């Protein structure tokens, strides 16, 4: 597929309260968010005309900004409405949405107390993060980079700066023929992939690392709800790479990645099995339900 640069597309982007033509959504190069990573964002998917878990994403966006010390100057209701408006303005019912908030160009130094906080929302078609053959299972390399101690980086925020090591790890994995990288945390425990949480099947139960230094993903929480509905035991705990020998199935969960089976992590091989298959199917069904039914299903 030909890669169309993101600044060479058509459509509408919501920016600080109004829709602007895609090609006009340009930023000054002396913007604090670009130099100092004072930016937070969301990744959302729309299915069948509805944005899946929209309010959860909006709440996380607002919380991510507060963690970086700024208040995004819109209410959750206004941001939800803007996301829905952006999707409609681009004529999409299925797609990926990218809300982004950042510090502006009023000041350009480490101190940025008087910068204006901006918010933009774009959306585009993004069929499958790992390509059409992802159901066969993807291959993950081990990342050299680790998820940091929460005292080292604002790990609970979906902050742009937290993706610096993700890109480095993903590029290295791709250069070696892998689809993505599995990251350990600062303690050497299993953490997550560069843009999705991870689940491991051991003896018929689903195990997943406690998200105490990386995002507790919205997809992750949905998968936990779906597994519990199926009476599949779910264990959230500290997990170690030495355990992979006992693991039979692995999958990733994230908005872009959806539920993607994994067939290899470094030297360990797995085959997508029954639990992965059932959760891929349940998630595919869940995202297409109207929002109130999604909430009911996950609350049950
Ligand atoms: N971890 C990272 C680093 C991510 O970028 C994402 C995607 N936002 C996730 C986990 C999964 O989060 P979610 O399910 O909310 O998309």
Short mmCIF file of C-alpha atoms and ligand atoms in Angstrom, two decimals:
data_model
loop_
_atom_site.label_atom_id
_atom_site.label_comp_id
_atom_site.label_asym_id
_atom_site.label_seq_id
_atom_site.Cartn_x
_atom_site.Cartn_y
_atom_site.Cartn_z
CA UNK A 1 0.00 0.00 0.00
CA UNK A 2 1.37 3.41 -0.94
CA UNK A 3 2.10 5.57 2.07
CA UNK A 4 0.30 8.90 1.82
CA UNK A 5 2.04 11.49 4.03
CA UNK A 6 -0.23 12.78 6.76
CA UNK A 7 0.14 16.38 5.61
CA UNK A 8 -0.88 15.48 2.06
CA UNK A 9 -4.43 14.30 2.73
CA UNK A 10 -7.86 15.85 2.60
CA UNK A 11 -10.52 16.07 5.26
CA UNK A 12 -11.32 18.21 8.28
CA UNK A 13 -9.48 18.54 11.58
CA UNK A 14 -11.07 19.98 14.72
CA UNK A 15 -8.71 22.57 16.18
CA UNK A 16 -9.40 24.70 19.27
CA UNK A 17 -13.14 24.71 18.76
CA UNK A 18 -13.63 24.76 14.98
CA UNK A 19 -13.20 22.44 12.01
CA UNK A 20 -10.40 23.49 9.67
CA UNK A 21 -9.39 21.98 6.33
CA UNK A 22 -6.87 19.17 6.86
CA UNK A 23 -4.16 20.88 4.78
CA UNK A 24 -4.44 24.10 6.82
CA UNK A 25 -3.93 22.40 10.20
CA UNK A 26 -0.30 23.57 10.52
CA UNK A 27 1.67 24.46 13.61
CA UNK A 28 4.49 26.94 14.23
CA UNK A 29 7.87 25.24 14.54
CA UNK A 30 8.56 27.02 17.86
CA UNK A 31 5.83 25.16 19.70
CA UNK A 32 6.60 24.00 23.23
CA UNK A 33 4.96 20.61 22.71
CA UNK A 34 7.35 19.83 19.86
CA UNK A 35 10.54 20.83 21.70
CA UNK A 36 9.77 19.59 25.20
CA UNK A 37 7.13 16.86 24.62
CA UNK A 38 4.51 18.83 26.58
CA UNK A 39 1.79 16.96 24.71
CA UNK A 40 -0.73 14.24 25.51
CA UNK A 41 -2.94 12.32 23.14
CA UNK A 42 -5.54 9.63 22.70
CA UNK A 43 -6.09 6.86 20.18
CA UNK A 44 -9.70 5.88 19.63
CA UNK A 45 -11.55 3.69 17.17
CA UNK A 46 -15.01 4.09 15.73
CA UNK A 47 -17.00 1.06 14.66
CA UNK A 48 -20.42 1.07 13.03
CA UNK A 49 -20.70 4.82 13.60
CA UNK A 50 -19.87 4.81 17.34
CA UNK A 51 -16.58 5.69 19.03
CA UNK A 52 -15.78 2.76 21.29
CA UNK A 53 -15.48 3.81 24.99
CA UNK A 54 -15.43 7.49 24.03
CA UNK A 55 -15.92 8.88 27.53
CA UNK A 56 -13.18 6.63 28.94
CA UNK A 57 -10.78 7.99 26.31
CA UNK A 58 -11.83 11.60 26.96
CA UNK A 59 -11.42 11.16 30.72
CA UNK A 60 -7.95 9.70 30.19
CA UNK A 61 -7.01 12.61 27.90
CA UNK A 62 -8.03 15.14 30.55
CA UNK A 63 -6.20 13.15 33.24
CA UNK A 64 -3.07 12.85 31.04
CA UNK A 65 -2.99 16.65 30.70
CA UNK A 66 -3.40 17.17 34.44
CA UNK A 67 -0.51 14.76 35.09
CA UNK A 68 1.64 16.99 32.83
CA UNK A 69 0.47 19.99 34.83
CA UNK A 70 -2.12 21.49 32.49
CA UNK A 71 -5.88 21.66 32.18
CA UNK A 72 -7.27 21.11 28.70
CA UNK A 73 -9.72 24.02 28.33
CA UNK A 74 -12.77 21.93 27.36
CA UNK A 75 -15.19 19.79 29.32
CA UNK A 76 -15.51 16.06 28.76
CA UNK A 77 -18.90 16.70 27.12
CA UNK A 78 -17.36 19.22 24.72
CA UNK A 79 -14.50 16.88 23.81
CA UNK A 80 -16.86 13.94 23.23
CA UNK A 81 -19.01 16.13 20.97
CA UNK A 82 -15.93 17.36 19.09
CA UNK A 83 -14.78 13.77 18.45
CA UNK A 84 -18.21 12.82 17.10
CA UNK A 85 -18.29 15.99 14.98
CA UNK A 86 -14.83 15.27 13.53
CA UNK A 87 -15.76 11.73 12.57
CA UNK A 88 -18.93 12.96 10.84
CA UNK A 89 -17.14 15.83 9.09
CA UNK A 90 -14.80 13.28 7.51
CA UNK A 91 -17.67 11.05 6.40
CA UNK A 92 -16.37 8.11 8.44
CA UNK A 93 -18.26 5.51 10.43
CA UNK A 94 -15.20 3.27 10.91
CA UNK A 95 -11.85 4.81 11.67
CA UNK A 96 -9.20 5.88 14.10
CA UNK A 97 -9.36 9.18 16.02
CA UNK A 98 -6.41 11.10 17.37
CA UNK A 99 -7.15 13.85 19.91
CA UNK A 100 -3.94 15.73 20.84
CA UNK A 101 -3.41 18.47 23.42
CA UNK A 102 -0.20 20.47 23.65
CA UNK A 103 1.47 23.58 25.03
CA UNK A 104 1.70 26.41 22.49
CA UNK A 105 4.42 28.82 21.41
CA UNK A 106 4.05 31.70 23.91
CA UNK A 107 7.17 30.54 25.78
CA UNK A 108 10.00 28.29 24.66
CA UNK A 109 12.11 27.12 27.56
CA UNK A 110 11.80 24.42 30.20
CA UNK A 111 9.45 26.72 32.10
CA UNK A 112 6.23 27.03 30.16
CA UNK A 113 3.75 28.37 32.71
CA UNK A 114 2.14 30.86 30.35
CA UNK A 115 1.68 28.72 27.29
CA UNK A 116 -1.79 28.27 25.87
CA UNK A 117 -3.15 24.72 25.87
CA UNK A 118 -4.41 23.64 22.46
CA UNK A 119 -6.55 20.69 21.43
CA UNK A 120 -6.87 19.16 17.97
CA UNK A 121 -8.75 16.06 16.81
CA UNK A 122 -8.05 14.24 13.56
CA UNK A 123 -9.42 10.97 12.22
CA UNK A 124 -8.60 8.64 9.37
CA UNK A 125 -9.11 5.11 8.14
CA UNK A 126 -6.79 2.62 9.80
CA UNK A 127 -7.94 -0.93 9.10
CA UNK A 128 -5.57 -3.27 10.97
CA UNK A 129 -2.53 -2.15 12.94
CA UNK A 130 -0.64 -5.40 12.33
CA UNK A 131 -1.89 -6.12 8.81
CA UNK A 132 -4.37 -8.58 7.42
CA UNK A 133 -2.57 -11.74 8.53
CA UNK A 134 -2.41 -10.75 12.20
CA UNK A 135 -4.72 -13.60 13.22
CA UNK A 136 -1.87 -16.06 12.50
CA UNK A 137 -0.02 -14.36 15.34
CA UNK A 138 2.67 -11.71 15.24
CA UNK A 139 6.32 -11.99 16.22
CA UNK A 140 7.72 -9.82 19.02
CA UNK A 141 11.39 -9.14 19.73
CA UNK A 142 12.64 -8.27 23.20
CA UNK A 143 13.04 -4.51 23.59
CA UNK A 144 16.32 -3.10 24.88
CA UNK A 145 14.39 -0.24 26.48
CA UNK A 146 12.44 -0.65 29.68
CA UNK A 147 9.28 0.97 30.96
CA UNK A 148 10.49 3.46 33.58
CA UNK A 149 9.84 3.75 37.28
CA UNK A 150 6.79 6.04 37.82
CA UNK A 151 9.21 8.34 39.66
CA UNK A 152 11.26 8.65 36.45
CA UNK A 153 8.49 9.47 33.97
CA UNK A 154 4.75 10.29 34.13
CA UNK A 155 3.83 6.70 33.23
CA UNK A 156 0.09 7.03 33.95
CA UNK A 157 -0.22 9.76 31.31
CA UNK A 158 -0.59 9.02 27.61
CA UNK A 159 2.16 11.58 27.15
CA UNK A 160 4.05 12.01 23.89
CA UNK A 161 7.40 11.74 25.70
CA UNK A 162 6.63 8.22 26.89
CA UNK A 163 6.67 7.09 23.24
CA UNK A 164 10.29 8.02 22.60
CA UNK A 165 11.59 4.62 23.71
CA UNK A 166 8.60 2.88 22.11
CA UNK A 167 9.63 4.17 18.69
CA UNK A 168 13.27 3.16 19.29
CA UNK A 169 12.25 -0.34 20.38
CA UNK A 170 9.78 -0.76 17.53
CA UNK A 171 12.27 0.38 14.89
CA UNK A 172 14.88 -2.08 16.11
CA UNK A 173 12.33 -4.92 16.17
CA UNK A 174 11.14 -4.09 12.66
CA UNK A 175 14.69 -3.94 11.34
CA UNK A 176 15.15 -7.52 12.60
CA UNK A 177 11.95 -8.80 10.97
CA UNK A 178 9.63 -8.62 13.99
CA UNK A 179 6.28 -6.84 14.09
CA UNK A 180 6.80 -5.20 17.48
CA UNK A 181 8.77 -5.44 20.72
CA UNK A 182 7.90 -6.75 24.19
CA UNK A 183 9.12 -4.39 26.88
CA UNK A 184 10.19 -5.24 30.38
CA UNK A 185 9.83 -2.68 33.14
CA UNK A 186 12.54 -1.08 35.29
CA UNK A 187 12.38 -4.08 37.65
CA UNK A 188 12.84 -6.61 34.84
CA UNK A 189 9.19 -7.68 34.94
CA UNK A 190 7.04 -8.22 31.85
CA UNK A 191 5.37 -4.92 30.92
CA UNK A 192 3.74 -4.44 27.51
CA UNK A 193 4.39 -4.01 23.80
CA UNK A 194 5.22 -0.54 22.42
CA UNK A 195 1.56 0.40 21.93
CA UNK A 196 -0.58 -2.32 23.48
CA UNK A 197 -0.99 -4.31 26.70
CA UNK A 198 -0.20 -8.03 26.88
CA UNK A 199 -2.08 -11.11 28.11
CA UNK A 200 -0.67 -14.60 28.76
CA UNK A 201 -2.58 -17.90 29.07
CA UNK A 202 -1.24 -20.31 31.70
CA UNK A 203 -3.19 -23.50 32.50
CA UNK A 204 -6.48 -22.10 31.18
CA UNK A 205 -6.26 -18.80 33.09
CA UNK A 206 -5.52 -15.35 31.73
CA UNK A 207 -2.57 -13.57 33.35
CA UNK A 208 -1.64 -9.95 32.75
CA UNK A 209 0.98 -7.69 34.36
CA UNK A 210 -0.24 -5.15 36.93
CA UNK A 211 -0.20 -1.78 35.11
CA UNK A 212 1.73 0.17 37.72
CA UNK A 213 4.29 1.75 35.35
CA UNK A 214 2.45 1.72 32.01
CA UNK A 215 -1.07 2.41 30.75
CA UNK A 216 -3.99 0.39 32.09
CA UNK A 217 -5.45 0.28 28.58
CA UNK A 218 -9.12 0.73 27.83
CA UNK A 219 -8.95 -2.35 25.60
CA UNK A 220 -7.18 -4.24 28.39
CA UNK A 221 -10.01 -3.45 30.79
CA UNK A 222 -12.59 -4.50 28.19
CA UNK A 223 -10.78 -7.81 27.62
CA UNK A 224 -10.74 -8.47 31.38
CA UNK A 225 -14.51 -7.87 31.44
CA UNK A 226 -15.07 -10.16 28.47
CA UNK A 227 -12.94 -12.93 29.98
CA UNK A 228 -14.83 -12.74 33.28
CA UNK A 229 -18.14 -13.06 31.39
CA UNK A 230 -16.75 -16.27 29.90
CA UNK A 231 -15.75 -17.48 33.37
CA UNK A 232 -12.10 -17.43 32.33
CA UNK A 233 -10.07 -16.70 35.48
CA UNK A 234 -8.14 -13.41 35.20
CA UNK A 235 -5.02 -12.86 37.30
CA UNK A 236 -3.40 -9.43 37.44
CA UNK A 237 0.03 -9.68 38.99
CA UNK A 238 3.75 -9.06 38.63
CA UNK A 239 4.96 -11.34 35.83
CA UNK A 240 8.50 -12.38 34.93
CA UNK A 241 10.07 -13.28 31.58
CA UNK A 242 11.19 -16.68 33.00
CA UNK A 243 7.52 -17.67 33.12
CA UNK A 244 7.12 -17.67 29.35
CA UNK A 245 8.08 -21.36 29.21
CA UNK A 246 4.76 -22.17 30.94
CA UNK A 247 2.69 -19.89 28.71
CA UNK A 248 0.57 -21.47 25.97
CA UNK A 249 -1.06 -18.42 24.35
CA UNK A 250 -0.20 -14.72 24.18
CA UNK A 251 -2.10 -11.79 22.76
CA UNK A 252 -1.92 -8.00 22.72
CA UNK A 253 -4.80 -5.64 23.46
CA UNK A 254 -4.95 -2.01 22.44
CA UNK A 255 -7.17 0.39 20.55
CA UNK A 256 -5.10 0.29 17.37
CA UNK A 257 -3.92 -3.32 17.82
CA UNK A 258 -7.39 -4.52 18.92
CA UNK A 259 -6.91 -8.13 20.12
CA UNK A 260 -3.92 -9.54 18.23
CA UNK A 261 -2.50 -13.03 18.78
CA UNK A 262 1.26 -13.35 19.33
CA UNK A 263 3.16 -16.40 18.10
CA UNK A 264 6.65 -15.52 19.22
CA UNK A 265 8.43 -13.45 21.86
CA UNK A 266 12.20 -13.65 21.41
CA UNK A 267 13.10 -17.33 21.74
CA UNK A 268 9.63 -18.43 22.91
CA UNK A 269 6.96 -19.74 20.55
CA UNK A 270 3.19 -19.94 21.10
CA UNK A 271 0.16 -20.91 19.06
CA UNK A 272 -2.99 -18.81 19.11
CA UNK A 273 -5.46 -21.09 20.90
CA UNK A 274 -8.98 -21.33 22.19
CA UNK A 275 -8.91 -18.53 24.76
CA UNK A 276 -7.35 -16.06 22.31
CA UNK A 277 -9.85 -17.04 19.63
CA UNK A 278 -12.86 -16.59 21.87
CA UNK A 279 -11.66 -13.19 23.10
CA UNK A 280 -10.84 -11.98 19.58
CA UNK A 281 -14.40 -12.89 18.63
CA UNK A 282 -15.99 -11.38 21.74
CA UNK A 283 -14.04 -8.14 21.29
CA UNK A 284 -14.96 -7.93 17.60
CA UNK A 285 -18.63 -8.28 18.58
CA UNK A 286 -18.38 -5.89 21.54
CA UNK A 287 -16.98 -2.92 19.62
CA UNK A 288 -19.91 -2.99 17.19
CA UNK A 289 -22.56 -2.70 19.90
CA UNK A 290 -24.20 0.65 20.71
CA UNK A 291 -22.29 2.38 23.58
CA UNK A 292 -24.92 1.71 26.28
CA UNK A 293 -24.88 -2.01 25.47
CA UNK A 294 -21.08 -2.03 25.65
CA UNK A 295 -21.27 -0.57 29.17
CA UNK A 296 -23.91 -3.09 30.22
CA UNK A 297 -21.93 -6.01 28.86
CA UNK A 298 -18.72 -4.96 30.57
CA UNK A 299 -20.44 -4.12 33.86
CA UNK A 300 -22.20 -7.50 34.09
N1 LIG B 1 0.19 0.85 26.12
C1 LIG B 1 0.62 1.78 25.25
C2 LIG B 1 2.04 2.23 25.33
C3 LIG B 1 -0.26 2.32 24.30
O1 LIG B 1 0.17 3.24 23.45
C4 LIG B 1 -1.58 1.85 24.25
C5 LIG B 1 -2.52 2.40 23.22
N2 LIG B 1 -3.12 3.58 23.70
C6 LIG B 1 -1.99 0.86 25.17
C7 LIG B 1 -1.07 0.38 26.09
C8 LIG B 1 -3.38 0.34 25.15
O2 LIG B 1 -4.29 1.33 25.55
P1 LIG B 1 -5.77 1.38 24.99
O3 LIG B 1 -6.32 0.00 25.06
O4 LIG B 1 -6.45 2.32 25.92
O5 LIG B 1 -5.70 1.86 23.60
#
